[in-house]
PDB file of C-alpha atoms in Angstrom:
ATOM      1  CA  MET B 179       2.159  -8.846 -14.698  1.00 38.00           C
ATOM      2  CA  SER B 180       1.367 -10.378 -11.216  1.00 38.00           C
ATOM      3  CA  SER B 181       4.506 -11.505  -9.130  1.00 37.00           C
ATOM      4  CA  ASP B 182       4.626 -15.288  -8.039  1.00 38.00           C
ATOM      5  CA  LYS B 183       5.943 -14.134  -4.527  1.00 39.00           C
ATOM      6  CA  PRO B 184       3.054 -14.732  -2.211  1.00 39.00           C
ATOM      7  CA  SER B 185       1.084 -11.920  -0.776  1.00 41.00           C
ATOM      8  CA  HIS B 186       2.601 -11.370   2.874  1.00 47.00           C
ATOM      9  CA  ARG B 187       0.449  -8.622   3.810  1.00 66.00           C
ATOM     10  CA  GLY B 188      -2.839  -8.646   1.882  1.00 81.00           C
ATOM     11  CA  SER B 189      -6.318  -9.323   3.690  1.00 89.00           C
ATOM     12  CA  PRO B 190      -7.053 -13.229   3.605  1.00 92.00           C
ATOM     13  CA  TYR B 191     -10.616 -12.202   3.036  1.00 94.00           C
ATOM     14  CA  ALA B 192      -9.988 -10.014  -0.120  1.00 94.00           C
ATOM     15  CA  GLN B 193      -9.997 -12.627  -2.824  1.00 95.00           C
ATOM     16  CA  GLU B 194     -13.645 -14.023  -1.601  1.00 96.00           C
ATOM     17  CA  LEU B 195     -14.970 -10.416  -1.473  1.00 96.00           C
ATOM     18  CA  ILE B 196     -13.620  -9.588  -4.958  1.00 97.00           C
ATOM     19  CA  SER B 197     -15.287 -12.781  -6.373  1.00 97.00           C
ATOM     20  CA  HIS B 198     -18.670 -11.412  -5.344  1.00 97.00           C
ATOM     21  CA  LEU B 199     -18.033  -7.841  -6.388  1.00 97.00           C
ATOM     22  CA  GLN B 200     -16.071  -8.400  -9.753  1.00 97.00           C
ATOM     23  CA  PRO B 201     -19.127  -9.461 -11.835  1.00 97.00           C
ATOM     24  CA  HIS B 202     -20.863  -6.083 -11.377  1.00 97.00           C
ATOM     25  CA  CYS B 203     -17.775  -3.851 -11.683  1.00 96.00           C
ATOM     26  CA  ALA B 204     -16.632  -2.079 -14.950  1.00 96.00           C
ATOM     27  CA  THR B 205     -12.674  -3.010 -15.319  1.00 97.00           C
ATOM     28  CA  HIS B 206     -10.171  -1.219 -17.146  1.00 96.00           C
ATOM     29  CA  LYS B 207      -5.986  -1.364 -17.212  1.00 98.00           C
ATOM     30  CA  THR B 208      -3.770   1.566 -16.109  1.00 97.00           C
ATOM     31  CA  ASP B 209      -0.430   2.582 -16.808  1.00 96.00           C
ATOM     32  CA  PRO B 210       2.000   3.322 -13.654  1.00 93.00           C
ATOM     33  CA  GLY B 211       1.515   6.608 -12.000  1.00 93.00           C
ATOM     34  CA  GLU B 212      -2.400   6.804 -12.402  1.00 96.00           C
ATOM     35  CA  GLN B 213      -4.358   8.360  -9.501  1.00 97.00           C
ATOM     36  CA  LEU B 214      -7.544   6.767  -8.331  1.00 96.00           C
ATOM     37  CA  ASP B 215      -9.522   8.701  -6.178  1.00 94.00           C
ATOM     38  CA  LEU B 216     -11.620   7.284  -3.301  1.00 92.00           C
ATOM     39  CA  GLN B 217     -14.145  10.147  -4.085  1.00 88.00           C
ATOM     40  CA  VAL B 218     -15.174  11.360  -7.686  1.00 89.00           C
ATOM     41  CA  HIS B 219     -17.667  14.225  -8.181  1.00 88.00           C
ATOM     42  CA  GLY B 220     -18.881  13.576  -4.751  1.00 84.00           C
ATOM     43  CA  GLN B 221     -19.357   9.752  -5.064  1.00 87.00           C
ATOM     44  CA  SER B 222     -17.539   7.293  -2.930  1.00 90.00           C
ATOM     45  CA  MET B 223     -15.698   4.677  -5.206  1.00 93.00           C
ATOM     46  CA  CYS B 224     -14.640   1.299  -4.762  1.00 95.00           C
ATOM     47  CA  TYR B 225     -11.475  -0.173  -6.442  1.00 97.00           C
ATOM     48  CA  LEU B 226     -10.617  -3.965  -6.863  1.00 98.00           C
ATOM     49  CA  ILE B 227      -7.075  -4.507  -7.596  1.00 97.00           C
ATOM     50  CA  LEU B 228      -7.411  -7.536  -9.849  1.00 98.00           C
ATOM     51  CA  ASP B 229      -3.706  -7.313 -11.107  1.00 96.00           C
ATOM     52  CA  GLY B 230      -0.805  -5.377 -10.264  1.00 94.00           C
ATOM     53  CA  THR B 231       0.490  -3.029  -7.380  1.00 94.00           C
ATOM     54  CA  VAL B 232      -0.590   0.347  -5.939  1.00 95.00           C
ATOM     55  CA  ALA B 233       0.334   2.576  -3.284  1.00 93.00           C
ATOM     56  CA  ILE B 234      -1.782   4.138  -0.772  1.00 92.00           C
ATOM     57  CA  TYR B 235      -1.523   8.060  -0.216  1.00 92.00           C
ATOM     58  CA  ARG B 236      -2.784  10.263   2.682  1.00 88.00           C
ATOM     59  CA  ARG B 237      -4.441  13.419   0.826  1.00 87.00           C
ATOM     60  CA  SER B 238      -3.584  15.836   3.766  1.00 85.00           C
ATOM     61  CA  ASP B 239       0.136  15.558   3.145  1.00 86.00           C
ATOM     62  CA  ASP B 240       0.647  13.399  -0.092  1.00 89.00           C
ATOM     63  CA  MET B 241       2.363  10.939   2.361  1.00 88.00           C
ATOM     64  CA  MET B 242       2.756   7.173   1.064  1.00 89.00           C
ATOM     65  CA  LEU B 243       1.218   5.161   3.655  1.00 86.00           C
ATOM     66  CA  SER B 244       1.738   1.387   2.170  1.00 86.00           C
ATOM     67  CA  THR B 245       1.625  -0.511  -0.950  1.00 90.00           C
ATOM     68  CA  ALA B 246      -0.769  -3.410  -1.768  1.00 91.00           C
ATOM     69  CA  ARG B 247      -0.591  -5.700  -4.528  1.00 92.00           C
ATOM     70  CA  SER B 248      -3.388  -7.896  -6.196  1.00 94.00           C
ATOM     71  CA  PRO B 249      -5.810  -9.214  -4.962  1.00 95.00           C
ATOM     72  CA  ALA B 250      -6.820  -6.125  -3.001  1.00 95.00           C
ATOM     73  CA  LEU B 251      -9.648  -3.752  -2.411  1.00 94.00           C
ATOM     74  CA  PHE B 252      -9.966  -0.201  -1.260  1.00 94.00           C
ATOM     75  CA  GLY B 253     -12.900   2.079  -0.658  1.00 91.00           C
ATOM     76  CA  LEU B 254     -14.921  -0.522   1.491  1.00 89.00           C
ATOM     77  CA  ALA B 255     -14.161   1.773   4.653  1.00 82.00           C
ATOM     78  CA  ASN B 256     -16.526   4.345   3.288  1.00 82.00           C
ATOM     79  CA  LEU B 257     -19.561   2.040   3.932  1.00 81.00           C
ATOM     80  CA  THR B 258     -19.399   2.764   7.459  1.00 68.00           C
ATOM     81  CA  ASP B 259     -19.571   6.283   9.227  1.00 57.00           C
ATOM     82  CA  ILE B 260     -15.749   6.511   9.213  1.00 57.00           C
ATOM     83  CA  TYR B 261     -14.914   8.442   5.884  1.00 62.00           C
ATOM     84  CA  PHE B 262     -11.633   8.168   4.033  1.00 71.00           C
ATOM     85  CA  ASN B 263     -10.772  10.461   1.216  1.00 74.00           C
ATOM     86  CA  ASP B 264      -7.348   9.239   0.613  1.00 87.00           C
ATOM     87  CA  TYR B 265      -5.991   7.962  -3.103  1.00 94.00           C
ATOM     88  CA  LEU B 266      -4.270   5.388  -4.435  1.00 96.00           C
ATOM     89  CA  ARG B 267      -1.422   5.512  -7.195  1.00 96.00           C
ATOM     90  CA  THR B 268      -0.715   2.708  -9.445  1.00 96.00           C
ATOM     91  CA  VAL B 269       2.765   1.438  -9.186  1.00 93.00           C
ATOM     92  CA  THR B 270       2.768  -1.203 -11.882  1.00 92.00           C
ATOM     93  CA  PRO B 271       0.515  -1.664 -14.783  1.00 94.00           C
ATOM     94  CA  CYS B 272      -2.640  -2.654 -13.152  1.00 97.00           C
ATOM     95  CA  LEU B 273      -6.175  -4.107 -14.113  1.00 98.00           C
ATOM     96  CA  ILE B 274      -8.679  -2.429 -12.014  1.00 98.00           C
ATOM     97  CA  GLY B 275     -12.385  -2.855 -11.351  1.00 98.00           C
ATOM     98  CA  VAL B 276     -14.343   0.198 -10.308  1.00 98.00           C
ATOM     99  CA  LEU B 277     -17.813   0.359  -8.814  1.00 96.00           C
ATOM    100  CA  THR B 278     -19.591   2.892  -6.475  1.00 94.00           C
ATOM    101  CA  THR B 279     -19.552   2.208  -2.627  1.00 93.00           C
ATOM    102  CA  ASP B 280     -23.557   2.477  -2.849  1.00 92.00           C
ATOM    103  CA  ARG B 281     -23.650  -0.471  -5.249  1.00 96.00           C
ATOM    104  CA  VAL B 282     -21.198  -2.324  -3.038  1.00 96.00           C
ATOM    105  CA  ALA B 283     -23.598  -1.817  -0.196  1.00 94.00           C
ATOM    106  CA  GLU B 284     -26.518  -3.383  -2.258  1.00 96.00           C
ATOM    107  CA  ILE B 285     -24.425  -6.539  -3.235  1.00 96.00           C
ATOM    108  CA  ILE B 286     -23.239  -6.872   0.350  1.00 95.00           C
ATOM    109  CA  LYS B 287     -26.911  -6.599   1.563  1.00 95.00           C
ATOM    110  CA  GLU B 288     -28.217  -8.948  -1.102  1.00 96.00           C
ATOM    111  CA  LYS B 289     -25.583 -11.550  -0.416  1.00 95.00           C
ATOM    112  CA  ALA B 290     -25.475 -11.282   3.127  1.00 96.00           C
ATOM    113  CA  LEU B 291     -21.646 -10.626   3.316  1.00 95.00           C
ATOM    114  CA  TRP B 292     -21.630  -8.414   6.242  1.00 93.00           C
ATOM    115  CA  GLY B 293     -19.534 -11.056   8.152  1.00 94.00           C
ATOM    116  CA  LEU B 294     -17.032 -11.585   5.516  1.00 94.00           C
ATOM    117  CA  LEU B 295     -16.870  -7.597   5.305  1.00 93.00           C
ATOM    118  CA  SER B 296     -16.275  -7.027   8.934  1.00 92.00           C
ATOM    119  CA  ASN B 297     -13.627 -10.060   9.064  1.00 93.00           C
ATOM    120  CA  HIS B 298     -11.817  -7.754   6.192  1.00 92.00           C
ATOM    121  CA  LEU B 299     -12.088  -4.460   7.831  1.00 89.00           C
ATOM    122  CA  MET B 300     -10.831  -5.964  10.957  1.00 90.00           C
ATOM    123  CA  PHE B 301      -7.931  -7.174   9.529  1.00 89.00           C
ATOM    124  CA  VAL B 302      -7.063  -4.084   7.626  1.00 84.00           C
ATOM    125  CA  TYR B 303      -7.817  -1.887  10.706  1.00 81.00           C
ATOM    126  CA  THR B 304      -5.178  -4.188  12.728  1.00 83.00           C
ATOM    127  CA  ARG B 305      -2.788  -4.058  10.071  1.00 77.00           C
ATOM    128  CA  LEU B 306      -2.902  -0.067   9.916  1.00 74.00           C
ATOM    129  CA  TYR B 307      -2.399   0.069  13.746  1.00 69.00           C
ATOM    130  CA  HIS B 308       0.478  -1.977  13.829  1.00 69.00           C
ATOM    131  CA  ASN B 309       2.151  -1.389  10.654  1.00 65.00           C
ATOM    132  CA  VAL B 310       1.408   2.301   9.694  1.00 63.00           C
ATOM    133  CA  MET B 311       0.342   4.315  12.781  1.00 60.00           C
ATOM    134  CA  PRO B 312       3.431   5.839  14.684  1.00 58.00           C
ATOM    135  CA  LYS B 313       4.271   4.208  17.897  1.00 59.00           C
ATOM    136  CA  GLY B 314       5.843   6.835  20.146  1.00 60.00           C
ATOM    137  CA  ALA B 315       8.316   9.479  18.502  1.00 64.00           C
ATOM    138  CA  PRO B 316      10.707   7.169  16.644  1.00 81.00           C
ATOM    139  CA  THR B 317      14.194   8.390  15.473  1.00 89.00           C
ATOM    140  CA  ALA B 318      15.099   9.309  12.068  1.00 91.00           C
ATOM    141  CA  TYR B 319      17.112   6.077  12.008  1.00 92.00           C
ATOM    142  CA  GLU B 320      14.192   3.867  13.507  1.00 90.00           C
ATOM    143  CA  MET B 321      11.887   5.331  10.835  1.00 91.00           C
ATOM    144  CA  ILE B 322      14.476   4.760   7.907  1.00 94.00           C
ATOM    145  CA  ARG B 323      15.236   1.039   9.444  1.00 94.00           C
ATOM    146  CA  GLN B 324      11.554   0.366   9.269  1.00 91.00           C
ATOM    147  CA  GLN B 325      11.158   1.507   5.816  1.00 94.00           C
ATOM    148  CA  LEU B 326      14.332  -0.458   4.791  1.00 96.00           C
ATOM    149  CA  VAL B 327      12.683  -3.396   5.952  1.00 94.00           C
ATOM    150  CA  LEU B 328       9.276  -2.911   4.349  1.00 92.00           C
ATOM    151  CA  LEU B 329      11.043  -2.202   1.064  1.00 95.00           C
ATOM    152  CA  MET B 330      12.715  -5.248   0.971  1.00 94.00           C
ATOM    153  CA  GLN B 331       9.331  -6.923   1.366  1.00 90.00           C
ATOM    154  CA  GLU B 332       8.131  -5.387  -1.867  1.00 90.00           C
ATOM    155  CA  ASP B 333       7.695  -7.034  -5.070  1.00 87.00           C
ATOM    156  CA  ASP B 334      11.282  -7.072  -6.639  1.00 89.00           C
ATOM    157  CA  SER B 335      10.094  -5.217  -9.917  1.00 87.00           C
ATOM    158  CA  TYR B 336       8.914  -2.352  -7.807  1.00 89.00           C
ATOM    159  CA  ARG B 337      11.881  -2.579  -5.318  1.00 92.00           C
ATOM    160  CA  ARG B 338      14.185  -2.394  -8.697  1.00 91.00           C
ATOM    161  CA  SER B 339      12.314   0.517  -9.940  1.00 90.00           C
ATOM    162  CA  VAL B 340      12.519   2.953  -7.126  1.00 93.00           C
ATOM    163  CA  THR B 341      15.415   4.229  -5.166  1.00 96.00           C
ATOM    164  CA  ALA B 342      15.575   3.618  -1.357  1.00 97.00           C
ATOM    165  CA  GLU B 343      15.776   7.295  -0.843  1.00 96.00           C
ATOM    166  CA  ARG B 344      13.018   8.222  -2.745  1.00 94.00           C
ATOM    167  CA  TYR B 345      10.658   5.258  -0.960  1.00 95.00           C
ATOM    168  CA  ILE B 346      11.706   6.540   2.432  1.00 95.00           C
ATOM    169  CA  ARG B 347      11.003  10.021   1.952  1.00 94.00           C
ATOM    170  CA  ASP B 348       7.585   9.327   0.454  1.00 92.00           C
ATOM    171  CA  LYS B 349       6.725   7.480   3.372  1.00 90.00           C
ATOM    172  CA  THR B 350       8.534   9.627   5.952  1.00 89.00           C
ATOM    173  CA  HIS B 351       8.932  13.150   4.553  1.00 86.00           C
ATOM    174  CA  LEU B 352      12.617  13.203   6.278  1.00 92.00           C
ATOM    175  CA  SER B 353      15.053  15.509   4.588  1.00 93.00           C
ATOM    176  CA  ARG B 354      16.658  14.131   1.654  1.00 93.00           C
ATOM    177  CA  SER B 355      20.316  15.028   3.149  1.00 94.00           C
ATOM    178  CA  GLY B 356      19.486  13.057   6.332  1.00 93.00           C
ATOM    179  CA  VAL B 357      18.187   9.792   4.353  1.00 95.00           C
ATOM    180  CA  MET B 358      21.130   9.860   1.739  1.00 96.00           C
ATOM    181  CA  ARG B 359      23.681  10.369   4.814  1.00 94.00           C
ATOM    182  CA  LEU B 360      22.225   7.582   6.738  1.00 94.00           C
ATOM    183  CA  LEU B 361      22.134   5.372   3.716  1.00 96.00           C
ATOM    184  CA  ALA B 362      25.605   5.943   2.866  1.00 95.00           C
ATOM    185  CA  ASP B 363      26.623   4.884   6.320  1.00 94.00           C
ATOM    186  CA  LEU B 364      24.734   1.557   6.415  1.00 95.00           C
ATOM    187  CA  LYS B 365      26.305   0.873   2.978  1.00 94.00           C
ATOM    188  CA  THR B 366      29.540   1.465   4.113  1.00 94.00           C
ATOM    189  CA  GLY B 367      29.220  -0.388   7.168  1.00 93.00           C
ATOM    190  CA  GLY B 368      28.174  -3.430   4.935  1.00 95.00           C
ATOM    191  CA  PHE B 369      24.621  -3.360   6.540  1.00 95.00           C
ATOM    192  CA  ILE B 370      22.803  -3.129   3.310  1.00 96.00           C
ATOM    193  CA  GLU B 371      23.715  -3.568  -0.395  1.00 96.00           C
ATOM    194  CA  MET B 372      22.709  -0.975  -2.967  1.00 96.00           C
ATOM    195  CA  GLU B 373      23.114  -0.183  -6.623  1.00 95.00           C
ATOM    196  CA  GLU B 374      22.492   2.931  -8.166  1.00 95.00           C
ATOM    197  CA  GLY B 375      20.422   3.985  -5.234  1.00 95.00           C
ATOM    198  CA  ARG B 376      18.409   0.937  -5.073  1.00 96.00           C
ATOM    199  CA  LEU B 377      18.157  -1.588  -2.399  1.00 97.00           C
ATOM    200  CA  ILE B 378      19.506  -4.974  -3.247  1.00 96.00           C
ATOM    201  CA  LYS B 379      19.877  -6.887  -0.006  1.00 95.00           C
ATOM    202  CA  ILE B 380      19.581  -6.262   3.604  1.00 96.00           C
ATOM    203  CA  ASN B 381      22.520  -8.023   5.890  1.00 95.00           C
ATOM    204  CA  LYS B 382      21.924  -7.073   9.062  1.00 90.00           C
ATOM    205  CA  LEU B 383      20.476  -3.534  10.237  1.00 91.00           C
ATOM    206  CA  PRO B 384      21.438  -2.318  13.837  1.00 88.00           C
ATOM    207  CA  ALA B 385      18.763  -1.647  16.459  1.00 82.00           C
ATOM    208  CA  ARG B 386      20.173   1.890  17.211  1.00 80.00           C
ATOM    209  CA  TYR B 387      22.416   4.212  15.269  1.00 80.00           C
TER     210      TYR B 387
END
């Protein structure tokens, strides 16, 4: 179920945190498409992604912010005064560990893991700032270009299961007609290679369109 491709975006501190938390969590297997809420019945939750890939969505507009593959964990930000009520959706079959953030806080305190937690959160926030938060007002092409590069970095199994148009629109909310037109132009120009709407290869994307 896991990919042999190295994790290029994950926190280097995730696996160590998981090793401390996993003995205290309940684990279950999920099918693709299952939703994992960061708040359940008023209780904040923490999810350990032990195997598989998930997508992170912003609840306010259901926009996909990013994807993450194992090892990864979510919900730790709710240990602080910053509260997130976004949700995850499994992309592949996953093995998930679940525990409340209250229990996580107890374990962090018992094992004196605040330094490790701080390093992990700093890594996540830095990546969020550089890779997810908008920079200025990008054009539609610049948004599509960025998402094509990110799509090419996804696991092969995921990239071949989703059309480029769907991936881009889930993460940008651009119009379908505009995305399809630009993808067609890029394919015709030999900048990208696609099969049945799925991105196969990026040859060279122009900086501007």
